[in-house]
Amino acid sequence: MSLNNAQQPSVQHAFFVTGTDTEVGKTFVSCALLAACRDIGLSTAAYKPISAGCERTTLGLRNEDALQLQLASSLVLDYDEVNPIAFEKPIAPHLACAKKVASGDGTFIELHDINLGYQHLVDKQSDVLLVEGAGGWRLPLGKNSEGYEQYLSDFAVAHKLAVILVVGMRLGCVNHALLTAQAIEQDGLIVVGWVANMLEPDMPFLEENIQSLQNLLQAPLLGRVPRASAPEDVKACFGLQALGLIT
């Protein structure tokens, strides 16, 4: 797949950040990308439409990943603009939602609401808008109020978003990356680039695994992200040219 044939981001420079699994560093990579964009003078905004695993505060439920994305955005955004749908329990969102609905203390997740939140951020006209998924590509959202099964990937497909794939470098990552990229492409979207996130710096045959992914994935490697204490520390790791952010 050539970048010359890749679709352009649907609105401004809009990207959907997904991962090969949960806990592969999507938020860390997203925040580092936002910092890199800010450094070249681009305005940025982030959207994490759904989260699970939140702390109950006086201001409402707060998710640590969403808070980091809010802080990393150059636009001043309210928390609810970044993360409109939040669940307290650290379980799959469709399960958390089902428990709340069954108890009479919640409503179904609706893609319509996620779309409204996205359009609200689009209207702010930042140069770069990063949408961070939850879990992996095919995250179930459960049935909506009309009884239809939904997936977060449906949102990305509806908006024809270019996809950035975060690969957590650990045993099994090649299989997970190839299957995820295949699913994205079968859904009609483009993986515009992938990021090698060093979850296990001592991973056996690390270089060979990265080379295998470079050979087997049709998208370019955007960067190798080493373990670091803060996203700002690794913002120079990315090749923003591949994303069309530097001419």
Coordinates of C-alpha atoms in Angstrom, one line a residue:
M1 CA 0.0 0.0 0.0
S2 CA 1.5 3.3 -1.1
L3 CA 1.0 6.5 0.8
N4 CA 0.4 8.1 -2.6
N5 CA -2.8 6.0 -2.8
A6 CA -3.8 6.6 0.8
Q7 CA -7.0 8.5 1.4
Q8 CA -6.5 12.0 2.9
P9 CA -7.7 12.5 6.5
S10 CA -11.5 13.4 6.4
V11 CA -11.3 16.6 8.4
Q12 CA -8.3 18.8 8.8
H13 CA -5.6 16.1 9.7
A14 CA -7.7 13.6 11.6
F15 CA -6.4 10.2 12.7
F16 CA -7.8 7.3 14.7
V17 CA -5.2 5.7 17.0
T18 CA -5.7 2.0 17.6
G19 CA -3.6 -0.7 19.1
T20 CA -2.8 -4.4 18.7
D21 CA -4.4 -4.9 22.2
T22 CA -5.2 -3.1 25.4
E23 CA -2.3 -1.7 27.4
V24 CA 0.1 -1.3 24.4
G25 CA 0.7 2.5 25.0
K26 CA -1.9 4.1 22.8
T27 CA -2.3 7.1 25.1
F28 CA 1.5 7.5 25.6
V29 CA 2.1 7.5 21.9
S30 CA -0.9 9.8 21.2
C31 CA 0.4 12.3 23.7
A32 CA 3.9 12.2 22.2
L33 CA 2.4 12.7 18.7
L34 CA 0.4 15.7 19.9
A35 CA 3.6 17.1 21.5
A36 CA 5.5 16.6 18.2
C37 CA 2.7 18.4 16.3
R38 CA 2.7 21.2 18.7
D39 CA 6.4 21.7 18.3
I40 CA 6.1 22.3 14.6
G41 CA 3.3 24.9 15.2
L42 CA 0.2 22.9 14.6
S43 CA -2.8 23.2 16.9
T44 CA -4.1 20.0 18.3
A45 CA -7.1 18.4 19.9
A46 CA -7.7 14.9 21.2
Y47 CA -10.9 12.8 21.6
K48 CA -11.2 9.6 23.6
P49 CA -14.9 8.9 23.1
I50 CA -15.2 6.1 25.5
S51 CA -13.2 5.0 28.5
A52 CA -13.5 2.4 31.3
G53 CA -11.6 2.4 34.6
C54 CA -12.3 5.9 36.0
E55 CA -11.9 7.6 39.3
R56 CA -15.0 9.1 40.9
T57 CA -14.3 12.8 41.7
T58 CA -16.3 15.8 42.8
L59 CA -16.3 16.8 39.1
G60 CA -17.5 13.4 37.9
L61 CA -15.8 10.3 36.6
R62 CA -12.3 10.9 35.4
N63 CA -10.1 8.6 33.3
E64 CA -6.3 9.0 33.6
D65 CA -5.7 8.4 29.8
A66 CA -8.3 11.0 28.9
L67 CA -6.8 13.5 31.4
Q68 CA -3.4 13.1 29.7
L69 CA -4.9 13.6 26.3
Q70 CA -6.8 16.7 27.5
L71 CA -3.5 18.1 28.9
A72 CA -1.6 17.3 25.7
S73 CA -4.0 19.1 23.4
S74 CA -3.1 22.6 22.5
L75 CA -6.7 23.7 22.4
V76 CA -8.3 24.3 25.8
L77 CA -10.9 21.5 26.1
D78 CA -13.3 20.6 28.8
Y79 CA -13.0 17.1 30.1
D80 CA -16.4 16.1 28.7
E81 CA -15.3 17.3 25.3
V82 CA -12.4 14.9 25.3
N83 CA -14.1 11.9 27.0
P84 CA -18.0 12.1 26.8
I85 CA -18.6 8.4 27.7
A86 CA -16.9 7.1 30.9
F87 CA -17.4 4.0 33.1
E88 CA -16.1 3.6 36.6
K89 CA -15.3 -0.2 36.4
P90 CA -12.1 -1.2 34.6
I91 CA -13.8 -3.7 32.4
A92 CA -14.8 -3.8 28.7
P93 CA -17.1 -0.8 28.0
H94 CA -20.0 -3.0 26.7
L95 CA -20.0 -5.0 29.9
A96 CA -19.8 -1.9 32.1
C97 CA -22.6 -0.4 30.1
A98 CA -24.7 -3.6 30.3
K99 CA -24.3 -3.7 34.1
K100 CA -25.5 -0.1 34.5
V101 CA -28.5 -0.6 32.1
A102 CA -29.5 -3.7 34.0
S103 CA -29.4 -1.9 37.3
G104 CA -31.5 1.0 35.9
D105 CA -28.7 3.4 36.3
G106 CA -27.5 3.9 32.7
T107 CA -28.4 4.1 29.1
F108 CA -27.1 2.3 26.0
I109 CA -24.0 3.5 24.2
E110 CA -25.1 5.2 21.0
L111 CA -22.7 5.8 18.1
H112 CA -24.9 8.9 17.4
D113 CA -23.6 10.5 20.6
I114 CA -20.0 9.6 19.8
N115 CA -20.5 11.2 16.3
L116 CA -21.8 14.4 17.9
G117 CA -18.8 14.7 20.2
Y118 CA -16.5 14.2 17.3
Q119 CA -18.2 16.8 15.1
H120 CA -18.1 19.2 18.0
L121 CA -14.3 18.9 18.1
V122 CA -14.1 19.0 14.3
D123 CA -15.9 22.4 14.4
K124 CA -13.0 23.8 16.5
Q125 CA -10.8 23.4 13.4
S126 CA -7.6 22.3 15.0
D127 CA -4.8 21.4 12.6
V128 CA -4.6 17.9 14.0
L129 CA -7.3 15.9 15.7
L130 CA -6.4 12.6 17.2
V131 CA -9.1 10.1 18.2
E132 CA -7.9 7.4 20.6
G133 CA -9.7 4.1 20.6
A134 CA -10.1 1.8 23.5
G135 CA -8.7 -1.7 23.6
G136 CA -8.1 -3.0 20.1
W137 CA -9.6 -2.3 16.8
R138 CA -12.9 -4.3 17.1
L139 CA -14.0 -3.0 20.5
P140 CA -17.6 -4.0 21.1
L141 CA -19.9 -1.3 22.4
G142 CA -22.9 -3.6 22.9
K143 CA -26.4 -3.1 21.4
N144 CA -27.8 0.4 21.0
S145 CA -31.3 1.4 22.0
E146 CA -32.6 -0.1 18.7
G147 CA -31.0 -3.5 19.3
Y148 CA -28.2 -3.2 16.8
E149 CA -24.7 -4.5 17.8
Q150 CA -22.1 -1.7 17.6
Y151 CA -18.3 -1.5 17.5
L152 CA -16.0 1.5 18.0
S153 CA -14.5 0.6 14.6
D154 CA -17.9 1.5 13.1
F155 CA -17.2 5.1 14.1
A156 CA -13.8 5.2 12.4
V157 CA -15.3 3.7 9.3
A158 CA -18.2 6.1 9.2
H159 CA -15.8 9.1 9.2
K160 CA -13.3 7.4 6.9
L161 CA -10.5 8.2 9.4
A162 CA -6.9 7.4 8.6
V163 CA -5.6 4.9 11.2
I164 CA -2.3 4.9 13.2
L165 CA -1.5 1.5 14.6
V166 CA 0.4 1.2 17.9
V167 CA 2.2 -2.1 18.1
G168 CA 3.2 -3.1 21.6
M169 CA 6.6 -4.9 21.0
R170 CA 6.2 -8.2 22.9
L171 CA 5.8 -11.8 22.1
G172 CA 3.0 -12.3 19.7
C173 CA 3.0 -8.8 18.3
V174 CA 3.6 -9.7 14.7
N175 CA 0.5 -11.9 14.6
H176 CA -1.6 -9.2 16.4
A177 CA -0.3 -6.4 14.1
L178 CA -1.0 -8.3 10.9
L179 CA -4.5 -9.4 12.0
T180 CA -5.3 -5.8 13.1
A181 CA -4.0 -4.2 9.9
Q182 CA -6.0 -6.8 7.9
A183 CA -9.2 -6.0 9.7
I184 CA -8.7 -2.3 9.3
E185 CA -8.1 -2.7 5.5
Q186 CA -11.1 -5.0 5.1
D187 CA -13.2 -2.3 6.7
G188 CA -12.1 0.0 3.9
L189 CA -9.7 2.2 5.8
I190 CA -6.0 3.0 5.4
V191 CA -3.3 2.3 8.0
V192 CA -1.2 5.4 7.3
G193 CA 1.6 4.3 9.7
W194 CA 2.5 2.1 12.6
V195 CA 4.5 2.8 15.8
A196 CA 6.8 0.3 17.5
N197 CA 6.3 0.9 21.2
M198 CA 9.0 -0.8 23.3
L199 CA 7.0 -2.4 26.0
E200 CA 9.7 -4.9 26.7
P201 CA 13.2 -3.5 25.8
D202 CA 14.7 -6.9 26.5
M203 CA 12.4 -8.6 24.1
P204 CA 14.2 -11.5 22.4
F205 CA 14.9 -10.8 18.7
L206 CA 13.4 -7.2 19.0
E207 CA 15.2 -6.0 15.8
E208 CA 14.2 -9.0 13.8
N209 CA 10.6 -8.6 14.9
I210 CA 10.6 -4.9 13.9
Q211 CA 12.1 -5.9 10.5
S212 CA 9.5 -8.5 10.0
L213 CA 6.8 -6.0 10.6
Q214 CA 8.4 -3.5 8.2
N215 CA 8.4 -6.3 5.6
L216 CA 4.9 -7.5 6.2
L217 CA 2.9 -4.4 6.9
Q218 CA 2.3 -2.2 3.9
A219 CA 2.2 1.0 6.1
P220 CA 5.4 2.8 7.0
L221 CA 7.0 2.7 10.4
L222 CA 6.4 6.2 12.0
G223 CA 8.7 5.7 14.9
R224 CA 10.3 3.5 17.5
V225 CA 9.2 4.7 21.0
P226 CA 11.6 3.7 23.8
R227 CA 10.5 3.4 27.4
A228 CA 10.4 6.9 28.9
S229 CA 8.9 8.7 31.9
A230 CA 6.9 11.2 29.8
P231 CA 5.6 11.5 26.3
E232 CA 7.5 14.8 25.9
D233 CA 10.7 12.7 26.2
V234 CA 10.0 10.8 23.0
K235 CA 8.3 13.3 20.8
A236 CA 11.3 13.5 18.5
C237 CA 10.9 9.8 17.6
F238 CA 8.2 10.3 14.9
G239 CA 8.5 10.9 11.2
L240 CA 5.6 13.3 10.7
Q241 CA 6.3 13.5 6.9
A242 CA 4.5 10.1 6.5
L243 CA 1.4 11.6 8.0
G244 CA 1.4 14.6 5.7
L245 CA 2.1 17.0 8.5
I246 CA 5.4 18.2 7.1
T247 CA 5.7 19.1 3.4

